[in-house]
Short mmCIF file of C-alpha atoms in Angstrom, two decimals:
data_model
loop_
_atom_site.label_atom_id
_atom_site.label_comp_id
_atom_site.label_asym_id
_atom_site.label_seq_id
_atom_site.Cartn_x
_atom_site.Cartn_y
_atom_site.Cartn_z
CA UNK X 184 7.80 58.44 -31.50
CA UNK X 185 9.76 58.58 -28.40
CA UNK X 186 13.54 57.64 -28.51
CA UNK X 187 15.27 56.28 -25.27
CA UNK X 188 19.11 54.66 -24.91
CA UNK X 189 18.78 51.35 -22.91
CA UNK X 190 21.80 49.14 -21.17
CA UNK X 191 21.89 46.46 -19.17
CA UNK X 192 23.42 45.88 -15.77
CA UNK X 193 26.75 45.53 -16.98
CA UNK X 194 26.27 49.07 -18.52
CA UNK X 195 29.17 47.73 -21.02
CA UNK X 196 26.48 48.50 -24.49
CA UNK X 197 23.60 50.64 -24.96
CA UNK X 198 21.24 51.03 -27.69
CA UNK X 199 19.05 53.71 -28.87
CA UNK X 200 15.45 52.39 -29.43
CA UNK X 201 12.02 53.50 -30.04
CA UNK X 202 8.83 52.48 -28.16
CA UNK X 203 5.51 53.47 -27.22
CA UNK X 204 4.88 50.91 -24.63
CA UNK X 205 6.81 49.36 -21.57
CA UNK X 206 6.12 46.16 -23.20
CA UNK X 207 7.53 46.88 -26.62
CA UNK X 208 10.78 48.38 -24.28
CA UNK X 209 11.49 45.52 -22.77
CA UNK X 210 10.90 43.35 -25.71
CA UNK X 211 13.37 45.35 -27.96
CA UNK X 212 15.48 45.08 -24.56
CA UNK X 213 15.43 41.63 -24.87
CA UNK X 214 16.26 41.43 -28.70
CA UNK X 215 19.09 43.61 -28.25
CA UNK X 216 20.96 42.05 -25.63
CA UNK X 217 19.41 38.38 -26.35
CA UNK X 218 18.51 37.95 -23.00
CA UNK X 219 15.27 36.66 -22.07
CA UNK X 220 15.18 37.01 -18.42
CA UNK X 221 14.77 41.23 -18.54
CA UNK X 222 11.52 41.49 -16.39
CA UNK X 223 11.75 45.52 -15.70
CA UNK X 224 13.19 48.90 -16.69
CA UNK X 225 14.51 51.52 -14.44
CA UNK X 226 16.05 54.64 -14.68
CA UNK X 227 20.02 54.59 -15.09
CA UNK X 228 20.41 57.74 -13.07
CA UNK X 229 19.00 56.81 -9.49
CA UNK X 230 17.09 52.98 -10.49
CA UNK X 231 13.76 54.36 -10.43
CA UNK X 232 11.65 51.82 -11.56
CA UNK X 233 9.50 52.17 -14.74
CA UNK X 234 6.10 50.42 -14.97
CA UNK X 235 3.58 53.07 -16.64
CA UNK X 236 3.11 54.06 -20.13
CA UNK X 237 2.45 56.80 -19.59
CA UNK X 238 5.48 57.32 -17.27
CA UNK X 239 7.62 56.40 -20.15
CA UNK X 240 6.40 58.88 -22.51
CA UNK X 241 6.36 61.50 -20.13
CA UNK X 242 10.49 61.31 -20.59
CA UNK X 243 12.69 63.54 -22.57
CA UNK X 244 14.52 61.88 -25.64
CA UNK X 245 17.46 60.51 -25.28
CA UNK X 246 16.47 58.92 -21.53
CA UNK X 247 18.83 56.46 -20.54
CA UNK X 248 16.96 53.59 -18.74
CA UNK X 249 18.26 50.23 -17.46
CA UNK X 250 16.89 46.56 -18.71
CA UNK X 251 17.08 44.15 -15.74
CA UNK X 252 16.32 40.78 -15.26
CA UNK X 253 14.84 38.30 -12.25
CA UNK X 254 18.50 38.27 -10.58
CA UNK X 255 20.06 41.38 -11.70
CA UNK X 256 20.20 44.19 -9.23
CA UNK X 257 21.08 48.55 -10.12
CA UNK X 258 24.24 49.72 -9.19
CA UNK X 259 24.75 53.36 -9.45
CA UNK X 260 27.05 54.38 -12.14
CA UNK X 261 30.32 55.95 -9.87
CA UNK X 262 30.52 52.54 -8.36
CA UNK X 263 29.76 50.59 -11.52
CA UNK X 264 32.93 49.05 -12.50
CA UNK X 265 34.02 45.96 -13.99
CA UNK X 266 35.66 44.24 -11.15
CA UNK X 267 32.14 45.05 -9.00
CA UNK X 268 30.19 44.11 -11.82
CA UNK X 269 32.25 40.66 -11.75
CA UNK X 270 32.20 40.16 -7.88
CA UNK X 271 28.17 40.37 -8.47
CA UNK X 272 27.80 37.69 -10.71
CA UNK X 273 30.07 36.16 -8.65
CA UNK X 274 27.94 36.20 -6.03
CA UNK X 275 24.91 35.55 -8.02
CA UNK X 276 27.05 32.24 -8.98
CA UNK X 277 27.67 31.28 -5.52
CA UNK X 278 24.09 31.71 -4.37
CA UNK X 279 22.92 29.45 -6.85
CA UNK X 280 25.32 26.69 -6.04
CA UNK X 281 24.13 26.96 -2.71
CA UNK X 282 20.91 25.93 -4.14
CA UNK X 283 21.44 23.17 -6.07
CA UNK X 284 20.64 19.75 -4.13
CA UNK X 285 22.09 16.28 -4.92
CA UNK X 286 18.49 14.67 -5.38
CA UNK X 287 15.13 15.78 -7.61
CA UNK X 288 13.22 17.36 -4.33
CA UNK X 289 11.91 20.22 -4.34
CA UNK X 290 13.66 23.54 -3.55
CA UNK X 291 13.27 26.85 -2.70
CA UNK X 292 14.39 29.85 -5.00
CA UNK X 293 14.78 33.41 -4.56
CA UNK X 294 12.88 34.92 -7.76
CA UNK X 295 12.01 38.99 -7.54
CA UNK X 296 12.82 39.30 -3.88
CA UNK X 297 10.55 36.74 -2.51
CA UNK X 298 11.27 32.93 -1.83
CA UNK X 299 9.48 30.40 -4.36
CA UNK X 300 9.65 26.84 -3.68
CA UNK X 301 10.00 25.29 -7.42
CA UNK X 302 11.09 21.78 -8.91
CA UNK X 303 14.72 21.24 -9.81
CA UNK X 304 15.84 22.11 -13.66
CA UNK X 305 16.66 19.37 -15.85
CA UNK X 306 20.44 20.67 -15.92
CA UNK X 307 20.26 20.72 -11.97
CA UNK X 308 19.51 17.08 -12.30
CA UNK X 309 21.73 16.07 -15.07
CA UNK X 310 24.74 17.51 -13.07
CA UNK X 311 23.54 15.71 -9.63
CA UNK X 312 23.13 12.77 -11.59
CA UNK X 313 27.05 12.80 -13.68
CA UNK X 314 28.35 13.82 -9.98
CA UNK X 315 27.23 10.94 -7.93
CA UNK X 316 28.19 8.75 -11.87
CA UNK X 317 31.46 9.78 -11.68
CA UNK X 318 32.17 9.38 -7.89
CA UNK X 319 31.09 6.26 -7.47
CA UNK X 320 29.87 3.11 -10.10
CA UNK X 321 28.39 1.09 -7.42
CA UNK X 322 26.29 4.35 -6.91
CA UNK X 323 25.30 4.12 -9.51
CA UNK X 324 24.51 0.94 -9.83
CA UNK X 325 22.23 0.83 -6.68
CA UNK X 326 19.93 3.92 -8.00
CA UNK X 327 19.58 2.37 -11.00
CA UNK X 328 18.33 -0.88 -9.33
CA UNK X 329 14.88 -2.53 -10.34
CA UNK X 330 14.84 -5.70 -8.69
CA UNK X 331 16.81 -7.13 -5.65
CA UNK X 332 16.14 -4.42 -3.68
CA UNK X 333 14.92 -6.48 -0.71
CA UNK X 334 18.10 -8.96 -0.74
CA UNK X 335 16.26 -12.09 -2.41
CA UNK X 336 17.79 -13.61 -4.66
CA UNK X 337 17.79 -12.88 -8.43
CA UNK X 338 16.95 -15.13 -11.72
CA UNK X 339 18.87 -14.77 -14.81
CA UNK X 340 15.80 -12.27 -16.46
CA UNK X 341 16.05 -9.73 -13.30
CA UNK X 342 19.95 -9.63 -13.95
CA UNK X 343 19.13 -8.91 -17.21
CA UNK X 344 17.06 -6.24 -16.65
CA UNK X 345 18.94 -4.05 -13.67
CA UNK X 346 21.95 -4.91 -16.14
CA UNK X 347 20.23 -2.76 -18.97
CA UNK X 348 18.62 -0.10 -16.58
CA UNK X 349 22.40 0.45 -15.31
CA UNK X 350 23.40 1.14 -19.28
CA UNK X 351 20.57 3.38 -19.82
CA UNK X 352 21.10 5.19 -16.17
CA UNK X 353 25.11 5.80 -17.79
CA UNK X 354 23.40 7.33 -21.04
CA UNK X 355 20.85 9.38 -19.41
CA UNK X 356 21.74 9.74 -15.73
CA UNK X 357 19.16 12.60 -15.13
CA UNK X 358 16.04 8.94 -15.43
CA UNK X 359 17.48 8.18 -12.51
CA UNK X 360 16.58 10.81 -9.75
CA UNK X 361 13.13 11.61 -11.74
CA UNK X 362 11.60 8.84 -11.51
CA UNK X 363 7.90 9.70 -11.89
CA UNK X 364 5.24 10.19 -9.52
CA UNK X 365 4.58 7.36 -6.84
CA UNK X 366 1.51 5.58 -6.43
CA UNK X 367 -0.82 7.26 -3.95
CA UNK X 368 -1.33 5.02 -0.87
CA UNK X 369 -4.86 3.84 0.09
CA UNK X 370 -6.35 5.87 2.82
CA UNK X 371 -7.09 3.78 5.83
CA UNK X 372 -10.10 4.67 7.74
CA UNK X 373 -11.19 4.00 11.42
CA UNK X 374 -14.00 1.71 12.67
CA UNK X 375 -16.05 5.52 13.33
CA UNK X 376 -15.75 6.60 9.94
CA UNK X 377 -16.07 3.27 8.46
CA UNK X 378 -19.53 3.10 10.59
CA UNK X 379 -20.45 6.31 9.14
CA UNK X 380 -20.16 5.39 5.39
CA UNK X 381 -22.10 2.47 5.82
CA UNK X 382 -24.97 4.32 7.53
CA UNK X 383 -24.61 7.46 4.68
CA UNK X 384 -24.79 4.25 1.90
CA UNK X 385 -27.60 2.89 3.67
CA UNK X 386 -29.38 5.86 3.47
CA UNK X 387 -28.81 6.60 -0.06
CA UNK X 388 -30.06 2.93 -0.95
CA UNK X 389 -33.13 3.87 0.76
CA UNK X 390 -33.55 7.06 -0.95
CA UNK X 391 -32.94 5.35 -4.29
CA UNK X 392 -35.21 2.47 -3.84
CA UNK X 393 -38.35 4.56 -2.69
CA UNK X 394 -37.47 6.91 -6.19
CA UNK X 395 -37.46 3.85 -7.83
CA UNK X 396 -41.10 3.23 -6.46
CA UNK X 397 -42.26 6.52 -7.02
CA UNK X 398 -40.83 6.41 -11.02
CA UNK X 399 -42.89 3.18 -11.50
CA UNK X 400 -46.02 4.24 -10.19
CA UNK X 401 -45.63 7.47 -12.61
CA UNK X 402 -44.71 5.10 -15.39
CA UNK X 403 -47.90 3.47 -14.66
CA UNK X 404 -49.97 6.27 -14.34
CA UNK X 405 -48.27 7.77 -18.03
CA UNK X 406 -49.15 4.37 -19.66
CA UNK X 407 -52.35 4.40 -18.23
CA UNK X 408 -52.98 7.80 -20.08
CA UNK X 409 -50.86 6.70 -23.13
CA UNK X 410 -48.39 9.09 -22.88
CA UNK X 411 -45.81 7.34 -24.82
CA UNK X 412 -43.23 10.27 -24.42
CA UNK X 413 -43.63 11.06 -20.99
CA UNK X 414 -43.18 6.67 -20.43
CA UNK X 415 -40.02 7.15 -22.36
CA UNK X 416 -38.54 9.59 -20.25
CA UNK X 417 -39.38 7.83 -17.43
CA UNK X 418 -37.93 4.42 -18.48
CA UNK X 419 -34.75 6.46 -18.81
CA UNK X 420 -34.86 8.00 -15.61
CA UNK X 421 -35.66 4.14 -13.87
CA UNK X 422 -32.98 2.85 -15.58
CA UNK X 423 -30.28 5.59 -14.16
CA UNK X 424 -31.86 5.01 -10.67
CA UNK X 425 -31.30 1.23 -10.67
CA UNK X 426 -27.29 1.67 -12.01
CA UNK X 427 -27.22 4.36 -8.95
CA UNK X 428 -28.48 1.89 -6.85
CA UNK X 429 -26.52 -1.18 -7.76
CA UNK X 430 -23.48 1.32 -7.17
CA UNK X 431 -24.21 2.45 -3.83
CA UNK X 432 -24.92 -1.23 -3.13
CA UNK X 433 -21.69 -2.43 -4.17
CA UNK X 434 -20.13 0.59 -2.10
CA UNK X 435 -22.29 -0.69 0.78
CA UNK X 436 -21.19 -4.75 0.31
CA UNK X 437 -17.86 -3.60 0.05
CA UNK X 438 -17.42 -1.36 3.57
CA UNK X 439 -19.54 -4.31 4.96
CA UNK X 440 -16.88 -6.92 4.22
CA UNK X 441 -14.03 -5.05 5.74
CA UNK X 442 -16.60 -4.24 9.07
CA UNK X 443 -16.79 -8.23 9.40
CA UNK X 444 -12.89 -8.53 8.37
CA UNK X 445 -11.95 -6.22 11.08
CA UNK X 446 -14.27 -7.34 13.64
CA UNK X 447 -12.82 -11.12 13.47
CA UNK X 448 -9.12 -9.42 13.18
CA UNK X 449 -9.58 -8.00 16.55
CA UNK X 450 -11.67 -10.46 18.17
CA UNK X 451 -8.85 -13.08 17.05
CA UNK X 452 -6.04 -10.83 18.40
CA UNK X 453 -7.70 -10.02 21.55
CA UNK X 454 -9.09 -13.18 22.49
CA UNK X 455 -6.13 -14.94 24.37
CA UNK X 456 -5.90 -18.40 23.62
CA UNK X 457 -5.84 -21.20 26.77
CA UNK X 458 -4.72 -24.42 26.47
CA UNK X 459 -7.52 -27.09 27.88
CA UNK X 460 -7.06 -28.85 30.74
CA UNK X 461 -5.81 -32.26 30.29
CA UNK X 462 -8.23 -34.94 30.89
CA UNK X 463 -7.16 -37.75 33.41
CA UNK X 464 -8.36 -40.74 32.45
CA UNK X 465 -9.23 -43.37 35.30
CA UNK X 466 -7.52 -46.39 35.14
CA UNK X 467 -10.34 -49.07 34.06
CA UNK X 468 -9.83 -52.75 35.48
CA UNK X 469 -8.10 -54.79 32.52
CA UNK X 470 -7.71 -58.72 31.75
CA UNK X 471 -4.44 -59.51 32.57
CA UNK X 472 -2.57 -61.69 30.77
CA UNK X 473 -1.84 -64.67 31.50
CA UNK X 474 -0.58 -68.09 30.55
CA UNK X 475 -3.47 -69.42 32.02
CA UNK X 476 -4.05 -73.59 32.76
CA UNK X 477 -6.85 -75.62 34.61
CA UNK X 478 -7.06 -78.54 36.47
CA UNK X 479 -9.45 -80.65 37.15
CA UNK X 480 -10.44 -82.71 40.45
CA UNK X 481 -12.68 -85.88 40.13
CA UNK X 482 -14.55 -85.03 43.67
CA UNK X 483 -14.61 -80.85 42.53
CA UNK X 484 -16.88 -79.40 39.58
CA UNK X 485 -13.92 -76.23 40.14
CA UNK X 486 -11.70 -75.26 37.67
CA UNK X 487 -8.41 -74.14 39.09
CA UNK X 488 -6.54 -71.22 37.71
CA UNK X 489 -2.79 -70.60 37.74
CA UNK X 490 -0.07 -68.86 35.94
CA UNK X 491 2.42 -66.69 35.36
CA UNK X 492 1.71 -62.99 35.23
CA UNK X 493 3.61 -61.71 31.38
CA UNK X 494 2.45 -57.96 31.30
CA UNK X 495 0.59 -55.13 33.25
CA UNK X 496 0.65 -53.21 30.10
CA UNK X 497 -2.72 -52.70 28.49
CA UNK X 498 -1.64 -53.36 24.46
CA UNK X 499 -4.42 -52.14 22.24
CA UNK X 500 -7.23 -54.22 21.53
CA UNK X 501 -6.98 -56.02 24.48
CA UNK X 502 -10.06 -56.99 26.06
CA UNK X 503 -11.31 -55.61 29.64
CA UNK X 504 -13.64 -56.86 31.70
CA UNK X 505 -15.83 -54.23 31.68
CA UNK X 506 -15.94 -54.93 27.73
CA UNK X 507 -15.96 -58.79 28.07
CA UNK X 508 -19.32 -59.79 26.60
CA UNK X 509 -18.77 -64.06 26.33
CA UNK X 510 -16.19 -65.80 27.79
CA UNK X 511 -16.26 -69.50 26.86
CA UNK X 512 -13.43 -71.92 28.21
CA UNK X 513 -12.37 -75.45 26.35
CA UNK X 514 -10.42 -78.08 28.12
CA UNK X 515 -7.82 -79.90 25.95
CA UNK X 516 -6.50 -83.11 26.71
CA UNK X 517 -3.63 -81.68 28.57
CA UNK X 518 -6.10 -79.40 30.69
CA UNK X 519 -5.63 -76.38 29.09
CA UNK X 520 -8.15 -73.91 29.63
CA UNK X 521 -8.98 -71.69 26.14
CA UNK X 522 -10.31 -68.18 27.26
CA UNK X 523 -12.05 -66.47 24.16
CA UNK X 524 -14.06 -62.96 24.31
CA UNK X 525 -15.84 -60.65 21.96
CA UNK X 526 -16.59 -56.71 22.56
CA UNK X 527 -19.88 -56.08 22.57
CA UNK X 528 -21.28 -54.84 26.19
CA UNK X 529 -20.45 -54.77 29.88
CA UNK X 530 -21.37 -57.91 30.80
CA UNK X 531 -19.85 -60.86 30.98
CA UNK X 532 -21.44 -64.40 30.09
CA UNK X 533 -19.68 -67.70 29.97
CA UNK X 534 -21.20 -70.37 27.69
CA UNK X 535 -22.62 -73.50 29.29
CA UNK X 536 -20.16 -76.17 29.25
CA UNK X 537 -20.04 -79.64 31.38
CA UNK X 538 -18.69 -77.96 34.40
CA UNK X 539 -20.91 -75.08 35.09
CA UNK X 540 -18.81 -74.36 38.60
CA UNK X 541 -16.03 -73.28 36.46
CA UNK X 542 -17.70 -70.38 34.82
CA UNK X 543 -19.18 -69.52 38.77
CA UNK X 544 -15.63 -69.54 39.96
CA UNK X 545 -14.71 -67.15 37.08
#
């Protein structure tokens, strides 16, 4: 069996193992050095890069090849010194500080020489998470916020609960920027669309209703034959129709609520509203009042009226004389004249008394 000498970057240890394979190489690599990142061998010499079997035991004994990993890089071996070797992983360091964010979004990496766009490691977001702990409590305290977002005010359980989602964010302050997915948003759809769905549904309830036609006349025709089998496998098939059709009807009832919902939405918000022009009333010829008296002469059947006007103001319930159905007068011993009137119609009537000129006059 072959026998090669492998190192790492570093070229600070080698090891003399024996493989057949690439595979088994770079798994004895990895046991050697207990690094789990070695993706590749190359040559030590010039960094030719070894990916063939049969490459590999084409070498001479005693090759010296080079394990490297996803971020390693060859450096020939004149310029191979420690301080380099440090400045590298310096670098390496640097580049991916550079990378790490402050939240849990997504980020882009550099893995084999190409740019990946990955999620952030659970020690990214620990360390985000004990940064913005440390700098600031109120910080904190927001993130970890459940209710009381909006301003409103709180009850005592809502205290209680941001209270213990605060303690848990101190604990574990990586629950706090990965907060699980979010809900997906319903997917509005236009008045077209909508119009189309509803004329796809109707179609499909058509479909379905002349297949449920067509099964029954072959369930008829199978029971007319006595095919008990064959009217089993129909019933079946009937019965998956009618659930397929009471679906796509439901489908249908439901588009054709929100057509009617958003037809009276806009014909609401487009319809201006105008205020009604005020009605002017005409001024209808009233009773007024009066404190009315009556005298009466022994050569006149007249009855004399006279008084003092109180109010132009028409009071409610007061009689007009449109509405004036019966007027009747009564003379007291003093020669006070009584008016009394009852709503009924437009006329006015005035009962029959001794002095019949008096209800002429009036």
């Amino acid at each position: 069996m072959p026998l090669f000498k492998i190192t790492n970057c570093s070229r600070e240890r080698r090891f003399c193992v024996v493989a057949e394979t690439v595979g088994k190489l770079l798994e004895k690599a990895k046991q050697k050095f207990a690094a789990d990142d070695l993706s590749s061998i190359v040559m030590d010499d010039d960094g030719t890069i070894v990916d063939d079997d049969d490459v590999l035991s084409a070498l001479n004994q005693n090759t010296l090849l080079m394990a490297l990993g996803d971020n390693d890089r060859w450096i020939p071996v004149n310029t191979s010194s420690t301080s380099e070797v440090e400045e590298s992983k310096e670098k390496d360091t640097l580049k991916r500080k550079a990378e790490t964010t402050t939240d849990g979004c997504m980020r882009l990496r550099v893995q084999g020489g190409q740019l990946k766009l990955g999620k952030p490691s659970q020690e990214e977001l620990i360390q985000s998470a004990v940064t913005k702990a440390n700098s600031s409590a109120s910080g904190l305290k927001a993130m970890a916020k459940i209710y009381g977002k909006t301003g409103n005010k709180l009850s005592l359980y809502q205290k209680s609960v941001n209270n213990a989602a605060v303690e848990i964010a101190k604990d574990q302050p990586e629950l706090v920027l990965d907060k699980g997915p979010r809900p997906v948003k319903k997917r509005k759809i236009d008045a077209e669309e909508r119009a189309r769905e509803m004329k796809l549904l109707q179609e499909n309830l058509e479909t379905l209703t002349n297949r449920l036609r067509f099964k029954q006349q072959l369930l008829e025709k199978a029971k007319s034959l006595k095919n008990f089998k064959q009217c089993d496998d129909i019933s079946g098939q009937i019965v998956e129709v009618r659930r397929e059709r009471a679906t796509t009807e439901i489908q249908l009832g439901v588009l054709q609520k929100r057509e009617a919902k958003s037809v009276w939405y806009h014909k609401g918000k487009n319809t201006t509203k105008k205020e009604s022009p005020r009605v002017k009333k005409e001024p209808t010829a009233t009773l007024e009042r009066y404190s009315c008296t009556a005298s009466t002469s022994s050569t006149a059947s007249t009855v004399i009226l006279s008084g003092e006007e109180e109010d132009n103001s028409v009071e409610e319930g007061t009689p007009t004389l449109t509405t004036l159905k019966k007027c009747s007068s009564t003379t007291s011993a003093t020669g006070t004249v009584i008016l009394s009137g009852e709503k009924e119609d437009n006329s006015v009537d005035h009962d029959k008394t001794g002095n019949e000129d008096a209800g002429e006059d009036f």
